[in-house]
Short mmCIF file of C-alpha atoms (C1' of nucleotides) in Angstrom, two decimals:
data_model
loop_
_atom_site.label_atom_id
_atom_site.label_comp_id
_atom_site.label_asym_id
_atom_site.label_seq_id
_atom_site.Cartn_x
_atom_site.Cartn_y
_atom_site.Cartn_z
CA UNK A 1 -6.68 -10.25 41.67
CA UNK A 2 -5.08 -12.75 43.22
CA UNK A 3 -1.91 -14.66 42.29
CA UNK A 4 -2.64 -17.36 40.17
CA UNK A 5 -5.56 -15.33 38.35
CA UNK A 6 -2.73 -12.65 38.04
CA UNK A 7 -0.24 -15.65 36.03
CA UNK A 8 -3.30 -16.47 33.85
CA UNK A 9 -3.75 -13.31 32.52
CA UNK A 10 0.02 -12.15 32.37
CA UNK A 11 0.61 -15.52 30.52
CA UNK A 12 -2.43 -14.44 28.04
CA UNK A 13 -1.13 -10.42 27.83
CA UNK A 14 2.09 -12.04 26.70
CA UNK A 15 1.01 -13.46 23.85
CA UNK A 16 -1.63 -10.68 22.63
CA UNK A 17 1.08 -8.09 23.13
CA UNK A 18 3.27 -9.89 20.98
CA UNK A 19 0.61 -9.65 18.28
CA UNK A 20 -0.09 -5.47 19.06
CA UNK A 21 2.21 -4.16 16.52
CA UNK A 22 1.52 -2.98 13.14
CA UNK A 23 4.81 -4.70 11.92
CA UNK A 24 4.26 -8.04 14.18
CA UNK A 25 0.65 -8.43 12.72
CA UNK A 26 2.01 -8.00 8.54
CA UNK A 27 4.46 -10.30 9.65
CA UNK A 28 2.13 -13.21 10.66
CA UNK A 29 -0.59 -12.38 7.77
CA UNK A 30 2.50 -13.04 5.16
CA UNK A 31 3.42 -16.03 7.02
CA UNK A 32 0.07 -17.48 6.75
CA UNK A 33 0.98 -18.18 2.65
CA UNK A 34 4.07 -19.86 4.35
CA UNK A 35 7.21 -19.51 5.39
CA UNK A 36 9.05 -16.72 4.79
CA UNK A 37 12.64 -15.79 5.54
CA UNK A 38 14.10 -12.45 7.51
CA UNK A 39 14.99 -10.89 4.33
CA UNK A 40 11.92 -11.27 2.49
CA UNK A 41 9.69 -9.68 5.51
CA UNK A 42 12.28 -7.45 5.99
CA UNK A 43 12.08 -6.02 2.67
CA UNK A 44 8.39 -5.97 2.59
CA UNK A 45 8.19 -4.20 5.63
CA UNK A 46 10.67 -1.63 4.66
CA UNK A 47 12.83 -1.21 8.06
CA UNK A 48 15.78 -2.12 9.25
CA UNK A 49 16.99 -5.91 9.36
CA UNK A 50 17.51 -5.86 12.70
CA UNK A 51 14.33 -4.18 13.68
CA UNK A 52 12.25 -7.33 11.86
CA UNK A 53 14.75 -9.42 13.36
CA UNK A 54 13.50 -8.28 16.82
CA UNK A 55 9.69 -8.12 16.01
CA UNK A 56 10.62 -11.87 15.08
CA UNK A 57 12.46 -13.18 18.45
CA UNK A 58 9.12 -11.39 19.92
CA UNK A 59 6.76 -13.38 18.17
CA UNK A 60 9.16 -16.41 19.07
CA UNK A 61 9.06 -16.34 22.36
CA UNK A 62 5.30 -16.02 22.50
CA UNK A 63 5.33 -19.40 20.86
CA UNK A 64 3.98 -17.30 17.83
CA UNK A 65 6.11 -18.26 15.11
CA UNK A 66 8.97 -21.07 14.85
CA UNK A 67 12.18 -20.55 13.07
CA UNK A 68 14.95 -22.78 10.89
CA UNK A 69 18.08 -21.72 9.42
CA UNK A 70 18.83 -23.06 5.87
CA UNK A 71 22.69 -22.36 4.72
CA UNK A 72 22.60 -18.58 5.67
CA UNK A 73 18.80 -17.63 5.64
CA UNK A 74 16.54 -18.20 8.78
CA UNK A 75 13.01 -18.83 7.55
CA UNK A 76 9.90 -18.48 9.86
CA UNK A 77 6.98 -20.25 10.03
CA UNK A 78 4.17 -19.83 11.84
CA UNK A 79 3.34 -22.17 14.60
CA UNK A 80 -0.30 -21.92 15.57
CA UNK A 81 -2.58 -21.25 12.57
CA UNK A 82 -6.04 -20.30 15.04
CA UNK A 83 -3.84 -17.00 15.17
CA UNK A 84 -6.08 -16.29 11.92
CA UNK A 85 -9.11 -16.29 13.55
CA UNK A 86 -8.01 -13.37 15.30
CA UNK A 87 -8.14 -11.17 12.33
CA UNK A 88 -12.19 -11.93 11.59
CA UNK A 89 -12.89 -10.52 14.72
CA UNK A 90 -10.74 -7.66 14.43
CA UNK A 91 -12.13 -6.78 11.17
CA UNK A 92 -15.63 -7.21 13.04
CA UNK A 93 -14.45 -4.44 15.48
CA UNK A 94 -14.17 -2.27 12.89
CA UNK A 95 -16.82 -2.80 10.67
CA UNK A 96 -18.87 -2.17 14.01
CA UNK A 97 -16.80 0.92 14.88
CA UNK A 98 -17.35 2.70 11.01
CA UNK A 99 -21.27 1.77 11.53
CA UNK A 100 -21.32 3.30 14.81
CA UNK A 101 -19.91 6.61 13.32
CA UNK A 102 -22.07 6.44 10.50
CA UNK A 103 -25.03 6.21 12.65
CA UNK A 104 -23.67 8.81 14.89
CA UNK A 105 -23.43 11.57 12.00
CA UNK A 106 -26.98 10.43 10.79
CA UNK A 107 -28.60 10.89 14.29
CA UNK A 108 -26.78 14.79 14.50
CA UNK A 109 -28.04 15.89 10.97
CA UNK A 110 -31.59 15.56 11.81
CA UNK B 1 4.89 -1.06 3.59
CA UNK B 2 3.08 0.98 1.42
CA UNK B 3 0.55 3.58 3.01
CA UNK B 4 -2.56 1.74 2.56
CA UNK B 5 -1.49 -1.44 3.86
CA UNK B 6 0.26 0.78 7.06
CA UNK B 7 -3.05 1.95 7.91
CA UNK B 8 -4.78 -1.19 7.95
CA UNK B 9 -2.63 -3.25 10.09
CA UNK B 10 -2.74 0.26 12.48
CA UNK B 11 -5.66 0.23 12.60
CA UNK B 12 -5.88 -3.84 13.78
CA UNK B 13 -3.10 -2.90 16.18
CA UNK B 14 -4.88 -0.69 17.84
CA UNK B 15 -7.64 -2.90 18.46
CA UNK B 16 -5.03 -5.93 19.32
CA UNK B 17 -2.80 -3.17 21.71
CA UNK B 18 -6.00 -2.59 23.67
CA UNK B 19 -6.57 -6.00 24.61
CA UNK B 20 -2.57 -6.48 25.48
CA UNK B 21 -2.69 -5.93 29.26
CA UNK B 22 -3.78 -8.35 32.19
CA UNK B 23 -5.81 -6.14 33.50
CA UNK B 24 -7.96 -5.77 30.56
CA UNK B 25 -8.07 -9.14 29.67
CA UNK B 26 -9.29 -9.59 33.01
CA UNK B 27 -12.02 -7.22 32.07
CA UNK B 28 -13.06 -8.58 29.18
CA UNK B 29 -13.49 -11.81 30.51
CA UNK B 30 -15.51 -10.82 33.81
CA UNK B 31 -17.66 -8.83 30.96
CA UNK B 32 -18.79 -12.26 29.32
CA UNK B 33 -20.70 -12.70 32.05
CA UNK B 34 -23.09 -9.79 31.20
CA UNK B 35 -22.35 -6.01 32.48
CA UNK B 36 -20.60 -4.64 35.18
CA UNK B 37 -20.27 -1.60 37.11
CA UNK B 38 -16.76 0.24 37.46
CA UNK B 39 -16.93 -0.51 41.27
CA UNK B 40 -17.28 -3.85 40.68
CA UNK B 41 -14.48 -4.40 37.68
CA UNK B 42 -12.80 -2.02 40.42
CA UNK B 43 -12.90 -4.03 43.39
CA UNK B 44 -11.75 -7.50 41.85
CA UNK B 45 -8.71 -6.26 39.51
CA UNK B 46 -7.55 -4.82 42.94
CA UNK B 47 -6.38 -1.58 41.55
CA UNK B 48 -6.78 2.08 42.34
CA UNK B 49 -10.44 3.08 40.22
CA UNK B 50 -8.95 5.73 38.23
CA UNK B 51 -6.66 3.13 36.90
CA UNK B 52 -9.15 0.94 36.31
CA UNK B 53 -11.33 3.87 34.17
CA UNK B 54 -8.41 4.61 32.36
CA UNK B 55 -8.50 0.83 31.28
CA UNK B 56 -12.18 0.64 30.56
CA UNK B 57 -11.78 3.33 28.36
CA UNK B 58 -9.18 2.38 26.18
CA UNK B 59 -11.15 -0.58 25.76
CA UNK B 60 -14.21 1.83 24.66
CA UNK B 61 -12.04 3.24 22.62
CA UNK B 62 -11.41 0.62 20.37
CA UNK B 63 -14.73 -0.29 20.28
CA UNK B 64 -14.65 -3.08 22.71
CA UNK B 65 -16.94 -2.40 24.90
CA UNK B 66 -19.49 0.22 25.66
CA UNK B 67 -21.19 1.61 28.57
CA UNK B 68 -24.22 2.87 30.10
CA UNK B 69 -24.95 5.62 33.13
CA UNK B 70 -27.37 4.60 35.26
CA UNK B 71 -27.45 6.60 38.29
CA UNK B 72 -24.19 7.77 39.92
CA UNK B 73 -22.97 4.34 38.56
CA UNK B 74 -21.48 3.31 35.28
CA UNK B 75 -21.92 0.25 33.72
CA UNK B 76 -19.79 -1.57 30.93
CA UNK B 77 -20.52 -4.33 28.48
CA UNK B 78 -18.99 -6.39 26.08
CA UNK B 79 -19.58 -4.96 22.11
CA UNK B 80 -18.38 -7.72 20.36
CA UNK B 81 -18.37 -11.22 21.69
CA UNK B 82 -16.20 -12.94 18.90
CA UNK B 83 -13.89 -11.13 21.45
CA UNK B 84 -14.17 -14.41 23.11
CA UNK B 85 -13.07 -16.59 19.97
CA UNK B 86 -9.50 -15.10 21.20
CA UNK B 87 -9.15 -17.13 24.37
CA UNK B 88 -9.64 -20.08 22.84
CA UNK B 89 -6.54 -19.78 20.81
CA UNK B 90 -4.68 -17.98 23.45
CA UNK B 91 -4.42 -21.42 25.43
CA UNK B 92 -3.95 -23.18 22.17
CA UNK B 93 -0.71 -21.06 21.73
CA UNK B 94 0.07 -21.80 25.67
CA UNK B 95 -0.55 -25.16 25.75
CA UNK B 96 1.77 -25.51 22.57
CA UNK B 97 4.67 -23.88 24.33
CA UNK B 98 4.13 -25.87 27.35
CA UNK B 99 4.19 -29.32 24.92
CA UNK B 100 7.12 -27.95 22.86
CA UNK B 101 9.14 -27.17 26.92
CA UNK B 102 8.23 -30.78 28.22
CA UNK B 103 9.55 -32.45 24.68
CA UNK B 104 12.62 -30.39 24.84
CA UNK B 105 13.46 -31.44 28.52
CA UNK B 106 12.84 -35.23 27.51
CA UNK B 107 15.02 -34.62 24.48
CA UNK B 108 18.21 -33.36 26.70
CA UNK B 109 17.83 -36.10 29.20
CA UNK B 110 18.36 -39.30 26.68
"C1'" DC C 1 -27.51 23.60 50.01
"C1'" DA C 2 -24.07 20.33 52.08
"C1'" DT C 3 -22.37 15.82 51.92
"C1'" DA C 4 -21.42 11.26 50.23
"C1'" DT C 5 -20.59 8.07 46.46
"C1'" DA C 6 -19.18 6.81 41.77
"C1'" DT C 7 -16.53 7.98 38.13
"C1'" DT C 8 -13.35 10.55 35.09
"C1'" DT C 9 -9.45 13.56 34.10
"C1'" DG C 10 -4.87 15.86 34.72
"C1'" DG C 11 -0.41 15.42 36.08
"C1'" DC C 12 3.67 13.16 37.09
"C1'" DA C 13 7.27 9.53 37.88
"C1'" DT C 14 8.47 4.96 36.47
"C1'" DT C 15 8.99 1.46 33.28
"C1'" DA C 16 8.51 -0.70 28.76
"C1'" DT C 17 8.69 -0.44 23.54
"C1'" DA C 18 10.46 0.85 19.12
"C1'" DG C 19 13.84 1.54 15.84
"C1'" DC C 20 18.22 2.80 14.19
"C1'" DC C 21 23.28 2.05 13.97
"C1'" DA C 22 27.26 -0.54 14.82
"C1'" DA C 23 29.34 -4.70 15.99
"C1'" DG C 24 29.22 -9.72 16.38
"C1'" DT C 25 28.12 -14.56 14.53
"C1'" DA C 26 27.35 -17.99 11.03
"C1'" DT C 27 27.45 -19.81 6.60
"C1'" DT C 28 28.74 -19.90 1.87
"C1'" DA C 29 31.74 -18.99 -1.98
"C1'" DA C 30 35.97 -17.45 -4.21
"C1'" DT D 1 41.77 -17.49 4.17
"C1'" DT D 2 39.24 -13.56 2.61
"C1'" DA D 3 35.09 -11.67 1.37
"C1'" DA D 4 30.15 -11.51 1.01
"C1'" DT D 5 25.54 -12.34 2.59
"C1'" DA D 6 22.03 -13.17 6.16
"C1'" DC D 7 20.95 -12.61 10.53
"C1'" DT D 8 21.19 -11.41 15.64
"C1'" DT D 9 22.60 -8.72 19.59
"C1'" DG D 10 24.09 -4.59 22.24
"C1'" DG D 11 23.51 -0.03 22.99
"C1'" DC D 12 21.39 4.19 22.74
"C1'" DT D 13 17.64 7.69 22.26
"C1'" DA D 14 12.86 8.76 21.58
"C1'" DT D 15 8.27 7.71 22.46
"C1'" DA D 16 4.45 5.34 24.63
"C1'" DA D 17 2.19 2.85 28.38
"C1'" DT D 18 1.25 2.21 33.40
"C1'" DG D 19 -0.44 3.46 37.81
"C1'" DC D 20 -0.92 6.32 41.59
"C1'" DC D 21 -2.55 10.71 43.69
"C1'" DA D 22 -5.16 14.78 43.65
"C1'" DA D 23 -8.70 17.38 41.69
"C1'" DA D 24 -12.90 17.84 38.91
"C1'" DT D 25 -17.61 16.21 37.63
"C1'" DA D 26 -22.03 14.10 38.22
"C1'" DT D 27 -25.67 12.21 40.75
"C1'" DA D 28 -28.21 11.05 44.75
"C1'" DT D 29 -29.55 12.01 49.55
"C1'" DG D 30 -30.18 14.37 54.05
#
DNA sequence: CATATATTTGGCATTATAGCCAAGTATTAA
DNA sequence: TTAATACTTGGCTATAATGCCAAATATATG
């Protein structure tokens, strides 16, 4: 691989890693009703504040999700909404994974 | 995060986590173009080939891909192509940050 | 059978992630 | 100014991911 095919995918990895976290991925599914500040997620989520905080400044800096502060609350928005699409193929994955077991039990019975 | 809801975003993670490396991006891509050996995959990522099995099968693993024996060779392909439906937003999400850098820079020099 | 090629697996060292606590910052309100 | 709330950052430990080498497996070929 050479360099510049090397930056292309690092620059994509970036980005998909910052989605590959249980927490990360609840986080942008409840931001897709709209914004939503850190204490909200937080408390939906059920860890500590400063653990969202960081899943948060990850998403950020993939250019994820895009942040304001209002009086004392930060509330997070996200920025790119094609992020949704994601989740129909994911679901996809899985729906073909279950069948695949299905049909793999079926075929050993016989 | 109740127990239900944990195991569905796990389970999406898992799928996302597998596709959150260069080299497997990389993979996935040079799949689109219809199957490939491990030799192949191999000899472009530029890696040592137990790496890159290790790779292949975490993508199998999350029901990305599949493969085929055929010989002393092994051949993947892609499982699901709304895999590709990704990209497209992955450069939306890049191009964004790279429009948001540029405005900032313009916005500092006035 | 012996050898060569293609691939996978085990093992290990290195590095990256995750999550909690404690401490720091910022804003509001008394 | 003091106190309270919301959030972020630093630091630390535990766990997971990466990648190489060596060894094991499978298949083809002489």
């Amino acid at each position: 691989m050479d360099a510049k095919t090397k930056a292309k995918y690092d620059a994509r990895a970036k980005i998909i890693k910052a989605l590959a976290h249980p927490s990360r991925l609840y986080i942008v599914d409840m931001l897709t009703e709209g914004e939503k500040c850190v204490c909200e997620l937080t408390e939906k989520i059920g860890a500590d504040m400063s653990t969202v905080s960081k899943h948060l400044s990850i998403l950020k800096g993939a250019g994820l999700v895009s942040d304001e502060k209002r009086g004392t609350q930060v509330y997070y928005t996200l920025s790119i909404p094609c992020v949704l699409t994601f989740f129909g193929c994911i679901e996809a994955v899985l729906k073909d994974s279950a069948l695949r077991q299905v049909e793999m039990s079926g075929a050993c019975r016989r």
